[in-house]
mmCIF file of C-alpha atoms in Angstrom:
data_model
loop_
_atom_site.group_PDB
_atom_site.id
_atom_site.type_symbol
_atom_site.label_atom_id
_atom_site.label_comp_id
_atom_site.label_asym_id
_atom_site.label_seq_id
_atom_site.Cartn_x
_atom_site.Cartn_y
_atom_site.Cartn_z
ATOM 1 C CA UNK A 153 4.659 -9.357 15.196
ATOM 2 C CA UNK A 154 3.726 -9.657 18.798
ATOM 3 C CA UNK A 155 0.454 -10.973 20.145
ATOM 4 C CA UNK A 156 -1.892 -9.248 22.548
ATOM 5 C CA UNK A 157 -4.756 -10.487 24.671
ATOM 6 C CA UNK A 158 -7.860 -8.354 24.156
ATOM 7 C CA UNK A 159 -11.184 -9.367 25.685
ATOM 8 C CA UNK A 160 -9.758 -12.835 26.383
ATOM 9 C CA UNK A 161 -8.804 -13.298 22.726
ATOM 10 C CA UNK A 162 -5.262 -13.536 21.384
ATOM 11 C CA UNK A 163 -4.830 -11.054 18.533
ATOM 12 C CA UNK A 164 -1.869 -9.882 16.479
ATOM 13 C CA UNK A 165 -0.509 -6.498 17.526
ATOM 14 C CA UNK A 166 -0.946 -4.271 14.458
ATOM 15 C CA UNK A 167 1.780 -1.835 15.532
ATOM 16 C CA UNK A 168 5.348 -2.105 14.292
ATOM 17 C CA UNK A 169 8.055 -0.563 16.468
ATOM 18 C CA UNK A 170 10.349 1.568 14.315
ATOM 19 C CA UNK A 171 14.035 1.703 15.282
ATOM 20 C CA UNK A 172 15.799 5.074 15.399
ATOM 21 C CA UNK A 173 17.848 4.310 12.286
ATOM 22 C CA UNK A 174 14.948 2.797 10.346
ATOM 23 C CA UNK A 175 12.893 4.754 7.805
ATOM 24 C CA UNK A 176 9.240 5.203 8.705
ATOM 25 C CA UNK A 177 7.092 3.133 6.340
ATOM 26 C CA UNK A 178 4.260 4.796 4.437
ATOM 27 C CA UNK A 179 1.674 2.184 5.435
ATOM 28 C CA UNK A 180 0.776 0.290 8.575
ATOM 29 C CA UNK A 181 0.491 1.178 12.242
ATOM 30 C CA UNK A 182 3.797 2.339 13.733
ATOM 31 C CA UNK A 183 5.315 3.075 17.130
ATOM 32 C CA UNK A 184 8.053 5.692 17.112
ATOM 33 C CA UNK A 185 10.265 7.236 19.765
ATOM 34 C CA UNK A 186 9.664 10.765 21.001
ATOM 35 C CA UNK A 187 12.762 11.911 19.097
ATOM 36 C CA UNK A 188 11.439 10.380 15.864
ATOM 37 C CA UNK A 189 8.036 11.978 16.456
ATOM 38 C CA UNK A 190 9.599 15.388 17.034
ATOM 39 C CA UNK A 191 11.790 15.082 13.925
ATOM 40 C CA UNK A 192 8.961 13.812 11.684
ATOM 41 C CA UNK A 193 5.778 15.159 13.293
ATOM 42 C CA UNK A 194 4.299 16.790 10.189
ATOM 43 C CA UNK A 195 4.838 13.634 8.106
ATOM 44 C CA UNK A 196 3.514 11.359 10.857
ATOM 45 C CA UNK A 197 0.438 13.539 11.500
ATOM 46 C CA UNK A 198 -0.440 13.317 7.795
ATOM 47 C CA UNK A 199 -0.406 9.493 7.713
ATOM 48 C CA UNK A 200 -3.692 7.664 7.356
ATOM 49 C CA UNK A 201 -2.380 4.705 9.397
ATOM 50 C CA UNK A 202 -2.257 4.782 13.214
ATOM 51 C CA UNK A 203 0.766 6.277 14.977
ATOM 52 C CA UNK A 204 1.910 5.752 18.551
ATOM 53 C CA UNK A 205 4.740 7.407 20.459
ATOM 54 C CA UNK A 206 6.868 5.467 22.930
ATOM 55 C CA UNK A 207 7.995 7.550 25.885
ATOM 56 C CA UNK A 208 10.976 6.548 27.999
ATOM 57 C CA UNK A 209 10.636 6.889 31.762
ATOM 58 C CA UNK A 210 12.607 10.159 31.668
ATOM 59 C CA UNK A 211 10.395 11.709 28.940
ATOM 60 C CA UNK A 212 7.289 13.671 29.853
ATOM 61 C CA UNK A 213 3.845 13.216 28.265
ATOM 62 C CA UNK A 214 3.573 16.998 27.978
ATOM 63 C CA UNK A 215 5.970 16.709 25.030
ATOM 64 C CA UNK A 216 3.168 15.171 22.940
ATOM 65 C CA UNK A 217 0.115 16.645 24.704
ATOM 66 C CA UNK A 218 -0.859 18.982 21.864
ATOM 67 C CA UNK A 219 -0.813 16.072 19.402
ATOM 68 C CA UNK A 220 -2.932 13.566 21.328
ATOM 69 C CA UNK A 221 -5.824 14.039 18.912
ATOM 70 C CA UNK A 222 -3.668 12.454 16.164
ATOM 71 C CA UNK A 223 -2.005 9.711 18.232
ATOM 72 C CA UNK A 224 -3.704 6.380 18.687
ATOM 73 C CA UNK A 225 -1.244 4.939 21.197
#
């Protein structure tokens, strides 16, 4: 896990980046690609744990705009 600096404190990043070929775990905060989000949106929206979507520089935020209420990152 990576570390972050929040309010001058070093904390462990709770998010786990999920590779394209990796199954999405049932528990824990995850970061997924836009393609993974689009392929698994209903499953990911139903998770109790936080979900974030990583956008590449050529991907537009509008692709996830209607889901921002369910995305934490």
